[in-house]
């Protein structure tokens, strides 16, 4: 068969949809230019929140090298910061899926053009396109699997998504630099097919290009309204039909709000959390150590804070009313009477990521940062971390360690 045989995808005549064209592709491309940039920035912020320029304890990508150049001390104000940035990251990512798929569909004939490389410059452009398309599909697929808690991919999500994001965004920036001026001209002037995307023998149209854009927009809007409720919380959670934590809050009463990891899943033995067995071990300056029972903790000065929980999967709760001992007061018990240092928090959970988590000194010093013993006027339930858990404003959910067994204050 010849390359111009209409039965082959390498032939322009193979692709007969009348919807393809420069204007249609350019509109989708400009939407993705803005959306993917926001996704990349909020993704980097999420990574900074997990590993706030602190210590290798929280670092899931120890070989990142210069890619961690931007890490900074993650703030505690406003308390809903991570809830906003990660909710935007996940919700926008899901809403952009129809736009991404439509964009790839609109340019797929270009992937089959022959010869594959007419020059060195053209070859480099084709390679960047492969990285762009492959990276985009990889990032969106792993992101969706992560928020659905389906870890079908090999290895840990964190390094895969992190390194994949840098590869994808580098190719995306190169492509945007080359194509954005032409895309803007095409949208403003409704130019004809300067990118040679239109079929030389199009089939009869069943919908206009404007109608196709409305269809893509409607699909994105549908995903938006069936996902965003997981981040907004409250009654809106019932609209999050496609979100991993959509629907009604689990259970009822003071402990009736979202969780990610149950006590049974974490392997927490109730014999270890009982009053006779559980002790909080707090270590500080010069090895000074105190061991506190739960009744002893309850006799210390207690404070309250209204704080949400926000998770990397995009779900979050409304503010819950937590009550417990301030982290900085625990630091004072072991010799840090002034500005408290960093702290390493260890859980009774024996296995899995983030059974040990580090918090920065500014997080420890915040008066709203608590070793919580109660929530909404009631003792913590086992699934919410009984006998004690950490709650810190603006911190990702996994750093709010549950079933706390040991706290070590000092420079990490």
XYZ file of C-alpha atoms in Angstrom:
412
model
C 0.000 0.000 0.000
C 1.100 3.566 -0.682
C 1.486 6.227 2.044
C -1.407 8.179 0.444
C -3.703 5.152 0.484
C -6.834 6.348 2.356
C -6.977 3.002 4.145
C -3.775 3.854 6.048
C -3.590 6.237 9.042
C -0.487 7.755 7.417
C -2.735 9.141 4.663
C -4.514 12.486 5.257
C -7.559 10.971 3.587
C -7.855 8.377 6.379
C -8.932 11.059 8.871
C -12.295 12.322 7.608
C -13.850 14.128 10.563
C -14.916 17.661 9.529
C -14.358 18.887 13.091
C -10.585 18.897 12.924
C -8.973 22.207 12.155
C -6.647 24.896 13.455
C -9.330 26.944 15.212
C -10.817 23.961 17.074
C -7.395 22.685 18.166
C -6.207 26.165 19.141
C -9.138 26.810 21.466
C -8.516 23.523 23.267
C -4.787 24.225 23.397
C -5.233 27.645 25.015
C -7.543 26.168 27.660
C -4.928 23.530 28.440
C -2.170 26.166 28.487
C -3.843 27.863 31.443
C -5.200 24.726 33.115
C -2.028 22.633 33.004
C 0.051 25.549 34.277
C -2.258 25.805 37.299
C -2.027 22.029 37.778
C 1.764 22.128 37.709
C 2.015 24.983 40.205
C -0.498 23.473 42.644
C 1.247 20.110 42.305
C 4.565 21.671 43.288
C 2.843 23.339 46.243
C 1.492 19.974 47.346
C 4.986 18.513 47.196
C 6.326 21.434 49.245
C 3.604 20.876 51.853
C 4.601 17.214 52.195
C 8.300 17.941 52.453
C 8.570 21.524 53.758
C 12.306 22.030 53.285
C 12.715 20.052 56.470
C 14.284 16.621 56.703
C 14.468 13.399 54.690
C 11.801 11.855 56.940
C 8.907 13.058 54.765
C 10.807 12.999 51.483
C 9.383 10.434 49.074
C 11.853 11.364 46.294
C 15.318 11.456 47.908
C 17.122 11.562 44.546
C 15.303 14.650 43.246
C 18.477 16.777 43.279
C 17.988 20.229 41.774
C 14.282 19.511 41.168
C 13.718 20.368 44.815
C 15.169 23.850 44.420
C 11.861 25.561 45.188
C 11.081 23.864 48.525
C 10.217 26.307 51.287
C 8.828 26.349 54.801
C 5.153 25.490 54.369
C 3.038 28.056 56.279
C 0.282 27.389 58.803
C -1.823 30.367 57.704
C -4.422 30.319 56.395
C -5.480 27.035 57.946
C -7.378 26.085 54.765
C -4.381 26.650 52.461
C -3.723 23.000 51.593
C -7.446 22.356 51.365
C -7.636 25.054 48.678
C -4.507 24.245 46.664
C -4.938 20.462 46.618
C -8.683 20.665 46.068
C -8.023 22.915 43.077
C -5.300 20.567 41.795
C -7.466 17.452 41.879
C -10.778 19.000 40.810
C -9.250 20.935 37.921
C -7.264 17.887 36.829
C -10.408 15.784 36.553
C -12.362 18.561 34.836
C -9.628 18.940 32.192
C -9.731 15.284 31.116
C -12.323 15.843 28.335
C -10.332 18.840 27.072
C -7.107 16.826 27.009
C -8.726 13.906 25.182
C -10.385 16.225 22.663
C -7.076 17.987 22.041
C -5.253 14.692 21.464
C -8.039 13.514 19.149
C -7.851 16.736 17.155
C -4.119 16.375 16.410
C -3.796 12.603 16.138
C -3.334 12.711 12.332
C -0.090 14.655 12.877
C 1.330 11.735 14.856
C 1.097 9.511 11.742
C 2.572 11.885 9.168
C 5.455 10.605 7.045
C 8.363 10.883 6.879
C 8.704 10.785 10.678
C 11.584 13.260 10.551
C 12.330 15.684 7.706
C 15.244 17.314 9.510
C 17.023 17.354 12.841
C 14.766 20.173 14.057
C 11.682 18.277 12.942
C 12.945 15.115 14.653
C 13.437 16.992 17.923
C 9.931 18.413 17.606
C 8.461 14.929 17.077
C 10.330 13.605 20.117
C 9.006 16.473 22.219
C 5.504 15.614 21.018
C 5.949 12.015 22.128
C 7.067 13.233 25.563
C 4.158 15.660 25.640
C 1.477 13.136 24.722
C 2.972 10.282 26.740
C 3.671 12.503 29.734
C 0.188 13.996 29.676
C -1.507 10.608 29.558
C 0.809 9.284 32.269
C 0.220 12.203 34.646
C -3.539 12.275 34.239
C -3.852 8.478 34.478
C -1.718 8.115 37.611
C -3.464 11.123 39.160
C -6.916 9.625 38.611
C -5.799 6.229 39.922
C -4.331 7.877 43.022
C -7.466 9.806 43.947
C -9.486 6.627 43.463
C -7.012 4.786 45.723
C -6.304 2.272 42.928
C -2.532 1.830 42.931
C -2.265 -0.273 39.807
C 1.032 1.243 38.704
C 4.401 -0.167 39.830
C 6.248 1.689 42.556
C 5.218 4.619 44.707
C 2.872 7.280 43.376
C 4.938 10.168 44.764
C 8.186 9.763 42.759
C 6.350 8.551 39.648
C 4.026 11.547 39.574
C 6.753 14.001 40.611
C 9.325 13.033 37.983
C 6.611 12.525 35.366
C 5.360 16.048 36.006
C 8.763 17.579 35.321
C 9.203 15.627 32.070
C 5.687 16.445 30.910
C 5.846 20.124 31.828
C 9.238 20.612 30.157
C 7.808 19.204 26.908
C 4.639 21.236 27.463
C 6.596 24.496 27.820
C 8.603 23.799 24.662
C 5.432 23.024 22.734
C 3.644 26.082 24.123
C 6.526 28.366 23.166
C 6.345 27.117 19.575
C 2.578 26.927 19.134
C 0.947 29.568 21.367
C 1.447 32.572 19.019
C -0.124 30.660 16.121
C -2.955 29.429 18.347
C -3.782 32.959 19.487
C -3.817 34.178 15.866
C -6.060 31.296 14.846
C -8.593 32.026 17.595
C -8.614 35.784 17.024
C -8.735 35.706 13.221
C -10.408 32.324 12.735
C -7.656 31.430 10.273
C -7.994 28.488 7.993
C -5.994 25.333 8.408
C -2.440 26.624 8.700
C -1.546 23.543 10.777
C -2.946 21.240 8.043
C -5.352 19.473 10.375
C -8.423 19.598 8.147
C -9.293 16.505 6.156
C -8.825 16.812 2.375
C -12.079 14.871 1.923
C -14.158 15.422 5.056
C -17.251 13.407 5.816
C -20.632 15.104 6.090
C -20.793 17.078 9.355
C -23.248 16.038 12.081
C -22.257 18.813 14.486
C -20.419 22.111 14.145
C -17.036 22.768 15.675
C -18.671 25.202 18.061
C -21.128 22.466 19.002
C -18.229 20.067 19.606
C -16.647 22.614 21.939
C -19.920 22.900 23.833
C -19.957 19.104 24.142
C -16.407 19.081 25.569
C -17.304 21.949 27.916
C -20.392 20.086 29.102
C -18.357 16.958 29.828
C -15.859 19.017 31.841
C -18.672 20.738 33.725
C -20.242 17.356 34.534
C -16.955 16.086 35.969
C -16.543 19.340 37.879
C -19.918 19.182 39.627
C -19.547 15.467 40.398
C -16.082 15.952 41.920
C -15.812 19.395 43.536
C -18.069 18.479 46.464
C -15.343 16.317 47.999
C -13.249 19.462 48.529
C -16.094 21.786 49.511
C -17.478 19.362 52.089
C -20.722 19.587 54.007
C -23.913 18.964 52.045
C -21.994 19.385 48.780
C -20.190 16.081 49.419
C -23.319 14.273 48.250
C -22.754 15.714 44.773
C -19.265 14.166 44.550
C -20.500 11.031 42.827
C -17.209 10.326 41.033
C -14.899 11.247 43.893
C -13.266 8.553 46.058
C -14.777 10.019 49.222
C -18.042 11.231 47.745
C -21.470 10.619 49.210
C -22.522 11.032 52.803
C -19.983 11.341 55.590
C -19.247 7.998 57.255
C -21.279 7.341 60.365
C -22.842 10.061 62.451
C -22.133 12.037 65.590
C -19.002 13.982 66.528
C -16.669 11.488 64.815
C -18.827 11.258 61.687
C -16.474 12.838 59.151
C -14.171 11.543 56.457
C -11.204 9.269 57.066
C -8.650 7.768 54.745
C -7.084 5.006 56.819
C -9.037 2.980 59.372
C -7.551 1.510 62.535
C -8.132 -1.982 61.152
C -6.323 -1.139 57.906
C -3.384 0.286 59.860
C -3.203 -2.826 62.029
C -3.851 -0.993 65.289
C -4.256 -3.458 68.165
C -6.774 -2.282 70.760
C -4.577 -3.882 73.439
C -1.931 -1.253 72.603
C -4.337 1.667 72.838
C -5.993 0.664 76.114
C -5.555 2.721 79.272
C -3.252 0.155 80.891
C -0.884 -0.146 77.927
C -0.688 3.140 76.027
C 1.873 5.759 76.951
C 2.978 8.798 74.989
C 6.787 8.993 75.008
C 8.061 12.566 74.588
C 11.804 13.134 74.180
C 13.580 16.474 74.021
C 16.683 18.419 75.009
C 19.648 16.334 76.195
C 17.561 13.169 75.976
C 15.058 14.369 78.568
C 12.052 12.022 78.348
C 8.572 11.953 79.861
C 5.939 9.249 79.559
C 2.330 10.328 79.788
C -0.873 8.338 80.097
C -4.009 9.645 78.489
C -5.498 10.766 81.843
C -2.264 12.671 82.532
C -2.526 14.387 79.169
C -6.114 15.344 79.949
C -4.954 17.012 83.152
C -2.530 19.252 81.253
C -3.799 22.650 79.979
C -6.137 21.845 77.085
C -6.820 24.079 74.098
C -9.239 23.985 71.191
C -8.888 24.759 67.487
C -11.289 24.601 64.549
C -9.346 23.005 61.699
C -10.127 20.976 58.559
C -8.393 17.854 57.307
C -7.315 17.883 53.657
C -5.797 14.942 51.812
C -3.672 14.543 48.688
C -6.563 12.712 46.997
C -8.414 16.041 46.963
C -11.032 15.400 49.633
C -11.305 17.545 52.704
C -13.578 18.075 55.670
C -15.180 21.191 57.000
C -13.636 22.607 60.172
C -13.801 20.146 63.061
C -13.500 21.296 66.668
C -10.365 19.660 68.081
C -9.291 19.726 71.723
C -5.984 18.628 73.203
C -2.509 19.679 74.326
C -0.542 22.208 72.309
C 2.548 20.773 70.640
C 4.619 23.664 71.939
C 3.514 22.846 75.500
C 4.723 19.284 75.058
C 8.037 20.665 73.799
C 8.272 22.771 76.974
C 7.876 19.626 79.096
C 11.154 18.281 77.687
C 13.281 21.398 77.914
C 12.221 23.688 75.095
C 10.714 26.591 77.040
C 11.358 29.192 74.347
C 10.861 28.725 70.646
C 10.117 25.048 70.047
C 12.160 23.052 67.517
C 11.091 20.564 64.863
C 9.430 17.342 65.943
C 9.422 13.762 64.705
C 6.069 12.063 65.312
C 5.799 8.267 65.298
C 2.618 6.211 65.157
C 1.612 2.831 66.534
C 1.064 1.884 62.898
C 3.816 -0.596 62.094
C 4.000 -0.390 58.300
C 3.233 1.907 55.409
C 4.141 5.403 54.306
C 4.012 8.267 56.788
C 3.913 6.146 59.939
C 6.696 8.591 60.862
C 6.289 12.270 59.979
C 8.318 15.400 60.650
C 6.880 18.836 61.393
C 8.731 22.122 61.165
C 9.344 24.418 64.120
C 6.822 26.971 62.829
C 4.184 24.231 62.690
C 5.007 23.155 66.251
C 4.908 26.757 67.487
C 1.482 27.556 66.065
C -0.986 27.730 68.995
C -3.542 25.767 66.946
C -1.208 22.785 66.514
C -2.430 20.135 68.932
C -1.959 16.625 70.111
C -5.701 16.127 69.885
C -7.528 13.904 72.371
C -11.087 14.869 71.484
C -13.014 16.105 68.493
C -16.355 17.912 68.427
C -16.797 17.407 72.172
C -16.170 13.652 72.200
C -13.159 11.344 72.554
C -11.495 10.429 69.293
C -12.807 7.263 67.701
C -10.283 4.502 66.871
C -10.482 5.397 63.168
C -9.733 9.045 63.925
C -6.623 8.211 65.914
C -7.571 7.283 69.498
C -5.913 7.636 71.932
C -4.182 10.719 70.460
C -3.444 12.265 67.100
C -1.717 15.344 65.707
C -3.673 18.139 64.057
C -1.783 21.039 62.425
C -3.254 23.933 60.424
C -2.718 23.776 56.641
C -0.774 20.491 56.797
C -1.617 17.585 54.442
C -3.713 14.913 56.117
C -0.936 12.310 56.255
C 1.188 14.646 58.398
C -1.601 14.800 60.983
C -0.378 11.506 62.410
C -2.902 9.221 64.120
C -2.345 6.735 66.967
C 0.682 8.721 68.186
C 3.153 6.730 70.278
C 6.308 8.870 70.387
C 7.310 12.499 69.813
C 10.957 13.561 69.553
C 11.652 17.291 69.658
C 14.881 18.688 68.246
C 16.540 19.843 65.047
C 15.948 17.255 62.334
